[in-house]
Coordinates of C-alpha atoms in Angstrom, one line a residue:
R1 CA 0.0 0.0 0.0
D2 CA 2.8 2.3 0.7
A3 CA 5.0 1.4 -2.3
R4 CA 5.8 4.0 -4.9
S5 CA 7.3 1.6 -7.4
T6 CA 7.0 -1.8 -8.8
R7 CA 10.1 -3.1 -6.9
G8 CA 8.7 -1.5 -3.7
N9 CA 5.3 -3.2 -4.3
A10 CA 7.2 -6.5 -4.9
R11 CA 9.0 -6.1 -1.6
E12 CA 5.7 -5.4 0.3
T13 CA 4.1 -8.4 -1.3
A14 CA 7.1 -10.6 -0.2
E15 CA 6.6 -9.4 3.4
W16 CA 2.9 -10.1 3.1
V17 CA 3.4 -13.6 1.7
A18 CA 6.0 -14.5 4.2
A19 CA 3.7 -13.3 7.2
H20 CA 0.7 -15.3 5.9
R21 CA 2.6 -18.2 4.5
I22 CA 1.0 -17.8 1.1
A23 CA 2.0 -20.6 -1.5
S24 CA 0.6 -18.9 -4.7
L25 CA -0.5 -15.7 -5.9
I26 CA -2.7 -14.4 -8.8
V27 CA -0.8 -11.3 -10.1
G28 CA -3.5 -8.9 -11.7
T29 CA -2.1 -5.9 -13.5
S30 CA -2.3 -4.3 -16.9
V31 CA -1.2 -6.5 -19.8
Y32 CA 1.7 -4.2 -20.7
H33 CA 3.0 -4.1 -17.1
M34 CA 2.7 -7.7 -16.4
R35 CA 6.3 -8.6 -17.5
R36 CA 8.0 -6.2 -15.3
A37 CA 5.7 -6.9 -12.3
L38 CA 6.4 -10.6 -12.5
W39 CA 10.2 -9.9 -12.9
E40 CA 10.2 -7.9 -9.7
L41 CA 8.0 -10.4 -7.9
R42 CA 10.3 -13.2 -8.9
R43 CA 13.3 -11.2 -7.4
T44 CA 11.6 -10.9 -4.0
L45 CA 9.7 -14.1 -3.5
P46 CA 10.9 -17.4 -2.7
D47 CA 11.0 -19.9 -5.7
S48 CA 8.4 -22.0 -3.9
V49 CA 5.7 -19.3 -4.4
A50 CA 3.7 -20.0 -7.6
L51 CA 2.8 -16.9 -9.6
H52 CA -0.3 -17.0 -11.9
P53 CA -0.6 -14.0 -14.1
A54 CA -3.9 -12.4 -14.9
P55 CA -3.3 -9.7 -17.4
L56 CA -5.9 -7.0 -17.4
L57 CA -6.8 -4.8 -20.4
P58 CA -6.9 -1.2 -19.4
H59 CA -9.8 1.1 -20.1
L60 CA -8.5 3.4 -22.6
P61 CA -9.9 6.8 -23.5
D62 CA -9.6 6.1 -27.2
G63 CA -12.3 3.4 -26.9
H64 CA -10.3 1.1 -29.3
G65 CA -8.4 -0.8 -26.6
K66 CA -5.1 0.1 -28.1
V67 CA -2.3 0.9 -25.7
P68 CA -0.7 4.3 -26.7
L69 CA 2.8 3.7 -28.1
R70 CA 4.3 6.3 -25.7
L71 CA 2.9 4.1 -22.8
L72 CA 4.3 0.9 -24.3
A73 CA 7.6 2.6 -24.9
A74 CA 7.9 3.8 -21.3
E75 CA 7.0 0.5 -19.9
Y76 CA 9.6 -1.2 -22.1
A77 CA 12.3 1.2 -21.1
K78 CA 11.3 0.6 -17.4
W79 CA 11.5 -3.2 -18.0
L80 CA 14.9 -2.9 -19.4
G81 CA 16.0 -0.9 -16.4
A82 CA 14.6 -3.5 -14.2
M83 CA 16.5 -6.3 -16.2
A84 CA 19.6 -4.2 -15.7
G85 CA 19.1 -4.0 -11.9
L86 CA 18.3 -0.2 -12.0
S87 CA 15.1 -0.6 -10.0
A88 CA 17.0 -1.4 -7.0
W89 CA 18.2 2.3 -7.1
V90 CA 14.5 3.4 -7.1
A91 CA 13.7 1.1 -4.1
R92 CA 16.5 2.5 -2.1
E93 CA 15.3 6.1 -2.8
E94 CA 11.7 4.8 -1.8
E95 CA 13.1 3.3 1.5
A96 CA 15.0 6.6 2.3
A97 CA 11.8 8.6 1.8
A98 CA 9.4 6.3 3.8
P99 CA 8.1 7.5 7.0
P100 CA 9.2 5.4 10.0
A101 CA 7.1 2.3 10.9
P102 CA 4.8 2.8 13.7
T103 CA 5.7 1.3 16.9
S104 CA 3.3 -0.5 19.3
R105 CA 3.4 0.7 22.9
G106 CA 2.5 -1.5 25.8
S107 CA 0.3 -0.3 28.5
G108 CA 2.6 -1.2 31.3

């Protein structure tokens, strides 16, 4: 919920999976984003967690169902960056900007 990047989302998902002992996930995201989302999830999740992609077609304002080339090009560039390990830099920036986690205080 607090992630500001795909890699941050994958990290949060990995924590949730570990806390709840999840063995498989349905990954729902836009069809053009699926490859990068799966890549980042695979980096953070144990190999034992099965991923089941459920690509979604975005609602597009043109009404034709075609993803704009500019959006596809941007996603492709981000995917190449993720493959090169550049998304780790974004994740570090995200962690540095994150507010401190709330602490639980006992009553006595």
